[in-house]
Short mmCIF file of C-alpha atoms and ligand atoms in Angstrom, two decimals:
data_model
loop_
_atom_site.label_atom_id
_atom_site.label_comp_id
_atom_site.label_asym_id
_atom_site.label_seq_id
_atom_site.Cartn_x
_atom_site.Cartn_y
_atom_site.Cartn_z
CA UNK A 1 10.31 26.42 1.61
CA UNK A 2 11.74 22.99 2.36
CA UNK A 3 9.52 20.80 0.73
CA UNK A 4 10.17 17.92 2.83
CA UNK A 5 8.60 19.43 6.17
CA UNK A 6 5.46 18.10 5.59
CA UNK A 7 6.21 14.97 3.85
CA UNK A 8 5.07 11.79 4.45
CA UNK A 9 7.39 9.83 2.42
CA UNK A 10 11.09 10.83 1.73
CA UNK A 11 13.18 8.68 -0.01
CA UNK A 12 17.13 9.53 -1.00
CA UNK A 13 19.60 7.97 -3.20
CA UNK A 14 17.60 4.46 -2.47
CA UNK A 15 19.20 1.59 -3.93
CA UNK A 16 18.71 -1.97 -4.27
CA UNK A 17 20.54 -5.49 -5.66
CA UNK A 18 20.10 -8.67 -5.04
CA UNK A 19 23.39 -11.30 -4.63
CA UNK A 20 22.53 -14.16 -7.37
CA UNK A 21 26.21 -16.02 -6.38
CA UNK A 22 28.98 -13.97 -8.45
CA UNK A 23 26.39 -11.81 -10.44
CA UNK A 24 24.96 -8.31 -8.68
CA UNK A 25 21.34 -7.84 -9.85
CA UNK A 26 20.75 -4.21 -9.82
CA UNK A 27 16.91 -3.37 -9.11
CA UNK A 28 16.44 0.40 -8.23
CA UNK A 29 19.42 2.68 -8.34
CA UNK A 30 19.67 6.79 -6.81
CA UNK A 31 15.82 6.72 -6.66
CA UNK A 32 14.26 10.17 -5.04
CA UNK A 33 10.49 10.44 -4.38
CA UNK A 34 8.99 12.93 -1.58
CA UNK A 35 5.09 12.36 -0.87
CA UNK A 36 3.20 15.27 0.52
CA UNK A 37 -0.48 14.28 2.89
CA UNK A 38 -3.20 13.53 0.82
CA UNK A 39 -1.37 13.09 -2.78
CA UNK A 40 -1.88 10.27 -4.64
CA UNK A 41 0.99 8.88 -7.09
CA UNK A 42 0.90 5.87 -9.88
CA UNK A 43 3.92 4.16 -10.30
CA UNK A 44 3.85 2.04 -13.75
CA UNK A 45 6.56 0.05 -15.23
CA UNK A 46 7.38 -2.84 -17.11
CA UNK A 47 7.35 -6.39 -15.27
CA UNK A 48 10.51 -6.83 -13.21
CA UNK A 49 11.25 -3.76 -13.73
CA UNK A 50 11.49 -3.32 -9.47
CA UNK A 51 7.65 -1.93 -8.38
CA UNK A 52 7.31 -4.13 -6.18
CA UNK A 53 11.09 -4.38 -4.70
CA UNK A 54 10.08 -0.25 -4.56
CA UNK A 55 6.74 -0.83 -2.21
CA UNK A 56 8.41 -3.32 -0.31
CA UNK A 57 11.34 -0.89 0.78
CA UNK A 58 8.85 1.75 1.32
CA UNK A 59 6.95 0.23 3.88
CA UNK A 60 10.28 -1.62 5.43
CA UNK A 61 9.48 -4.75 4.79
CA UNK A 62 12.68 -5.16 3.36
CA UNK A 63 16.26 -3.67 3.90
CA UNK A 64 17.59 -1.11 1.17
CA UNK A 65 21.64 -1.56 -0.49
CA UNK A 66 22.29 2.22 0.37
CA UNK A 67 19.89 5.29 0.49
CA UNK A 68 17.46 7.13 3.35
CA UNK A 69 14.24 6.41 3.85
CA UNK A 70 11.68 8.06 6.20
CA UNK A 71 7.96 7.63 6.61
CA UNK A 72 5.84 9.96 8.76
CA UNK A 73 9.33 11.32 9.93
CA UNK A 74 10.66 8.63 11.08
CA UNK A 75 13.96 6.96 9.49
CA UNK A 76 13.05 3.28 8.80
CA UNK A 77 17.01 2.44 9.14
CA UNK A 78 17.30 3.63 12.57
CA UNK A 79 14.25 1.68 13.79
CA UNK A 80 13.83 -1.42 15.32
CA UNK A 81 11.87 -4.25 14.60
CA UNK A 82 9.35 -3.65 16.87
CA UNK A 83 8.90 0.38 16.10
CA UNK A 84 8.85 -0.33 12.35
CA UNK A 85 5.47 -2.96 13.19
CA UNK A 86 4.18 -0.22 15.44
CA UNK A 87 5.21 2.88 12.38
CA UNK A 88 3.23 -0.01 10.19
CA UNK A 89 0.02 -0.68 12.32
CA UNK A 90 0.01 2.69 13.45
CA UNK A 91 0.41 4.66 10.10
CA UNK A 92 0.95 2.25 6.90
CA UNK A 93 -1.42 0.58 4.35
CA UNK A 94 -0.80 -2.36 2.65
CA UNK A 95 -1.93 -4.27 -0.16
CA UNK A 96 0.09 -6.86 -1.85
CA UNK A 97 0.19 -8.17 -5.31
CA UNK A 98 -0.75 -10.97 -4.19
CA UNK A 99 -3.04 -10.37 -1.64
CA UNK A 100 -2.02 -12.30 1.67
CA UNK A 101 -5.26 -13.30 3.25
CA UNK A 102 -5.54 -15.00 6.09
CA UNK A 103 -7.64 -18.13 4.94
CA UNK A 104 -8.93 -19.34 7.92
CA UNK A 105 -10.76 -16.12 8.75
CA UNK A 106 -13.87 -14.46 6.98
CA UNK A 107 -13.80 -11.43 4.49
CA UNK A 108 -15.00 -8.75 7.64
CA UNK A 109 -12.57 -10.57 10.47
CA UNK A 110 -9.64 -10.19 7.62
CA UNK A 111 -10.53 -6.77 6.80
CA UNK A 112 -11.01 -6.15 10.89
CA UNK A 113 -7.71 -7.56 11.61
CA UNK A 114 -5.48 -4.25 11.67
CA UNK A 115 -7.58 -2.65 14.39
CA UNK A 116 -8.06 -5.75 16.41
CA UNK A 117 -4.33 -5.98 16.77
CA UNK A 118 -4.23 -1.97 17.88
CA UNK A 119 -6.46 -2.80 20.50
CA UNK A 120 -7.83 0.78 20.59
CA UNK A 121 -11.22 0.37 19.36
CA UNK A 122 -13.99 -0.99 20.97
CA UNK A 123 -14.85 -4.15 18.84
CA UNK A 124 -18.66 -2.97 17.66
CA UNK A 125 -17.43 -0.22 16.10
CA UNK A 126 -14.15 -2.02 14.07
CA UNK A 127 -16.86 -4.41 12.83
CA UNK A 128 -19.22 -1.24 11.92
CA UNK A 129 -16.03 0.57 10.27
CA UNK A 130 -15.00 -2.68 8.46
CA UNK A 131 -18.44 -3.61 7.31
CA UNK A 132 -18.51 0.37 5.52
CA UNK A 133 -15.63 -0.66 4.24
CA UNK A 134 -16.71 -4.04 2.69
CA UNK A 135 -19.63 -2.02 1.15
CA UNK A 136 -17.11 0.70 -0.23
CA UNK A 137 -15.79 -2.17 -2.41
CA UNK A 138 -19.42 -4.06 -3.28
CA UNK A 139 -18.58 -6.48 -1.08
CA UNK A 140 -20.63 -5.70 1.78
CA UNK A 141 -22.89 -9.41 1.09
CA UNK A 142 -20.05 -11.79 0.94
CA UNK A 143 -18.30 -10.37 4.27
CA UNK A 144 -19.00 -13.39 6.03
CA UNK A 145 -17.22 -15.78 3.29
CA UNK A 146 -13.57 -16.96 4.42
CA UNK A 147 -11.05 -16.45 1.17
CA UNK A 148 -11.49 -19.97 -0.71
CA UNK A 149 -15.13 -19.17 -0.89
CA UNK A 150 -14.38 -15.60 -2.59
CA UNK A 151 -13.06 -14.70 -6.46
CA UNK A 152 -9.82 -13.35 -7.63
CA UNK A 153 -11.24 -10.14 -7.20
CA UNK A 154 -13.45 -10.04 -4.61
CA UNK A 155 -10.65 -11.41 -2.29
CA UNK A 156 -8.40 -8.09 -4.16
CA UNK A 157 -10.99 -5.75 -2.83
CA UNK A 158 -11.28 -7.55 0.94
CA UNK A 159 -7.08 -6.41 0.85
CA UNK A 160 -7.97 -3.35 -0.36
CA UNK A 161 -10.82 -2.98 2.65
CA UNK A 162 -8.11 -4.54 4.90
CA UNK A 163 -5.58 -1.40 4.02
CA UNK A 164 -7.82 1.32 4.38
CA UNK A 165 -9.79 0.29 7.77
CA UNK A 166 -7.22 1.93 9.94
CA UNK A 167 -7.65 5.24 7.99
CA UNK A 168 -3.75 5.41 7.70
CA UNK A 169 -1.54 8.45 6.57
CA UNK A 170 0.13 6.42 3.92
CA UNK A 171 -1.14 3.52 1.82
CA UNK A 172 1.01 1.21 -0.52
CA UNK A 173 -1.04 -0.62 -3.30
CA UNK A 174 0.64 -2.97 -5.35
CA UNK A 175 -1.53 -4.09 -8.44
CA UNK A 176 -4.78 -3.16 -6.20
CA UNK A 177 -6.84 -3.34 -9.65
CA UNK A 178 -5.12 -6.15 -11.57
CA UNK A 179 -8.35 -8.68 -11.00
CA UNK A 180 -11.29 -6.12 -11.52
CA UNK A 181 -13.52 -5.09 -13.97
CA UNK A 182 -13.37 -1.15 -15.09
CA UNK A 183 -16.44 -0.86 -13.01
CA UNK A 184 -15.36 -2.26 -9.79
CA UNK A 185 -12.31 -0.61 -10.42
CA UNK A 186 -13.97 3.20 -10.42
CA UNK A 187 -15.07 1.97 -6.60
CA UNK A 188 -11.74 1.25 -5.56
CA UNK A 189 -10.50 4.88 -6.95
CA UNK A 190 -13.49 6.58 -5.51
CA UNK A 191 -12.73 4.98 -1.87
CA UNK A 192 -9.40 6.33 -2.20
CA UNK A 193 -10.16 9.53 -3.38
CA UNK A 194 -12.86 9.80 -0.25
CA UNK A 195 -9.94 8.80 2.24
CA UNK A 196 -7.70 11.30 0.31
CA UNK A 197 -9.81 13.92 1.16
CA UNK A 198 -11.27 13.01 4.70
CA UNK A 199 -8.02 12.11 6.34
CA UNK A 200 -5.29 13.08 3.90
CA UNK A 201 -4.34 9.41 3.16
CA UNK A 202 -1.93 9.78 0.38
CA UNK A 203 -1.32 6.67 -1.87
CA UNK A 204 1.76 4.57 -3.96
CA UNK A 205 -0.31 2.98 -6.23
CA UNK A 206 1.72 0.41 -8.11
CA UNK A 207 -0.61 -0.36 -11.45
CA UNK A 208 -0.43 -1.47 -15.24
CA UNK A 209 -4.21 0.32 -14.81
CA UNK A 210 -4.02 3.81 -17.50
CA UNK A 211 -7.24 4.39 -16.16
CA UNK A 212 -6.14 4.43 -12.62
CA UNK A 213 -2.71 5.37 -12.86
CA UNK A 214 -4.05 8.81 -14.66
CA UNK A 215 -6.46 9.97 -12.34
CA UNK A 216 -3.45 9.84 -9.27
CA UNK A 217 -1.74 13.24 -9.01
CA UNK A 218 1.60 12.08 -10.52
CA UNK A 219 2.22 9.16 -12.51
CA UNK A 220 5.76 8.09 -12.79
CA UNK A 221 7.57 5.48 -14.53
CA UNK A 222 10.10 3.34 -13.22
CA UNK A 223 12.63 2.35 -15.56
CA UNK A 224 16.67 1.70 -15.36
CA UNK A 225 16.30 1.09 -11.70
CA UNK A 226 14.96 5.42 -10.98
CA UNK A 227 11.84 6.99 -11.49
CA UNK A 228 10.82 9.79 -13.76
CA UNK A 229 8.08 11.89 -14.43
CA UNK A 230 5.56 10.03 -16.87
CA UNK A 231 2.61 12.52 -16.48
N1 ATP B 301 14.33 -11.71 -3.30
C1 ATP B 301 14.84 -11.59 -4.53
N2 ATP B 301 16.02 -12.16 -4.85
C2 ATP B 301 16.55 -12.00 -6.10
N3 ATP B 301 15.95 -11.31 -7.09
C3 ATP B 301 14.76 -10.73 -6.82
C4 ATP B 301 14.14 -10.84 -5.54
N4 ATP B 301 12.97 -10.16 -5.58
C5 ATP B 301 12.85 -9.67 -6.83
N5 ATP B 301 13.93 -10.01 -7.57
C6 ATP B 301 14.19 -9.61 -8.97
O1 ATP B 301 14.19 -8.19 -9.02
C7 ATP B 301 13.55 -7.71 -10.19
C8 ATP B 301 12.39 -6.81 -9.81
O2 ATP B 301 11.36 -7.58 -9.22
P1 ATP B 301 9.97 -6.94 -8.79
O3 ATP B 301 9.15 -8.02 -8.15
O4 ATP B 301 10.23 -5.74 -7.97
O5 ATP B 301 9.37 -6.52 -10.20
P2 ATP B 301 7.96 -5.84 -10.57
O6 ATP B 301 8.26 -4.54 -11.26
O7 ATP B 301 7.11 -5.77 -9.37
O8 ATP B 301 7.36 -6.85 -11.65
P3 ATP B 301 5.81 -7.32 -11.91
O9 ATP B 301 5.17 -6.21 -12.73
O10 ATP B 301 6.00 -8.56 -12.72
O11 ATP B 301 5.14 -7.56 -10.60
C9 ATP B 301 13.13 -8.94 -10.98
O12 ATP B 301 14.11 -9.20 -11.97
C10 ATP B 301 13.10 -10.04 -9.93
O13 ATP B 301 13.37 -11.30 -10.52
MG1 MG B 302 5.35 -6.74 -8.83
#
């Protein structure tokens, strides 16, 4: 059997430099990775070693050197702008290394955001749905708090709320436990492990976490620019 049929992340021979003037940096290099619904993979790796270029190809937020990558079937390079935002509102997580809040809203406007801009929803239940998601993460008593008024980590787990409310297909994480104690930490894997099994979210979970990273399906490393099989 093909085993891309089902997939919900392909990618082929994916490569990426960066132009610094006459030197080529070379980041990821003839990197493969197929995600099936509802699995959940680490990816750990030294510091610069290219997670983060990796999630940000992934989700098309920025352009590949060569290689093929499709999410949820589609083919990000064929897209346009517009249907890559609708691919991403409609079926994408995202949370960032470093967060991205939008300051001058509150922890449950932030985290309702995504399904405000769908427009689908009627608005008491995205503020019921992002509420259960603020309490998923302990957070459910400092929803009405803007960003400045929140921790390191408490603003990390409003991001992590903020990904998850639209129940997507496919969620990137990028460092999603880096602020949190081990405690707070088990929630976040919990949540995810819930979603994995209600809606078949599957997960990239970017993470220097052991903890985390071993209780994901596959871990792999990413080293010389390709990934391999750490676990
Ligand atoms: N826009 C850019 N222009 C030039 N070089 C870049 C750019 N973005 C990242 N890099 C370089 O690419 C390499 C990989 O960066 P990346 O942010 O993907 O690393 P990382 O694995 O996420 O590291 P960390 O664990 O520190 O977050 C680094 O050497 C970085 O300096
Ligand atoms: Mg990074």
């Amino acid at each position: 059997m093909n085993e891309s049929i089902n997939a919900v992340l392909e990618c082929r021979a994916l490569a990426k430099s960066f132009d610094e003037g006459p030197e080529k940096l070379e980041v990821l290099n003839d990197l493969n990775l197929v995600i099936g619904p509802s699995e959940r993979v680490a990816v750990v790796g030294s510091s610069g070693s290219g997670k983060t270029t990796l999630l940000q190809l992934l989700a098309g937020l920025d352009r590949p050197s060569s290689g093929e990558i499709r999410v949820c079937g589609h083919e990000l390079a064929t897209m346009k702008e517009a249907e890559q935002n609708e691919l991403r509102n409609r079926h994408l997580g995202f949370v960032y290394q470093f967060h991205h809040l939008l300051p001058e809203f509150t922890a449950l406007e932030n985290v309702s955001m995504p399904l405000l801009l769908r427009k689908k929803t009627p608005i008491r239940q995205i503020r019921e749905r992002a509420e259960q998601l603020l309490d998923a993460v302990g957070l459910g008593a400092r929803a009405k708090h803007k960003p400045a008024e929140l921790s390191g980590g408490e603003r990390q787990r409003v991001a992590i709320a903020r990904a998850l409310v639209t129940e997507p297909d496919l969620v990137f994480m990028d460092e999603p436990t880096g602020n949190l104690d081990p405690n707070t930490a088990e929630k976040v894997h919990d949540l995810m492990a819930s979603l994995s099994n209600e809606f078949k979210t599957s997960f990239v979970v970017v993470t220097h976490d052991m903890n985390l990273a071993r209780q994901m399906d596959r871990v792999f490393r990413l080293d010389s620019g390709t990934l391999i099989i750490a676990s």
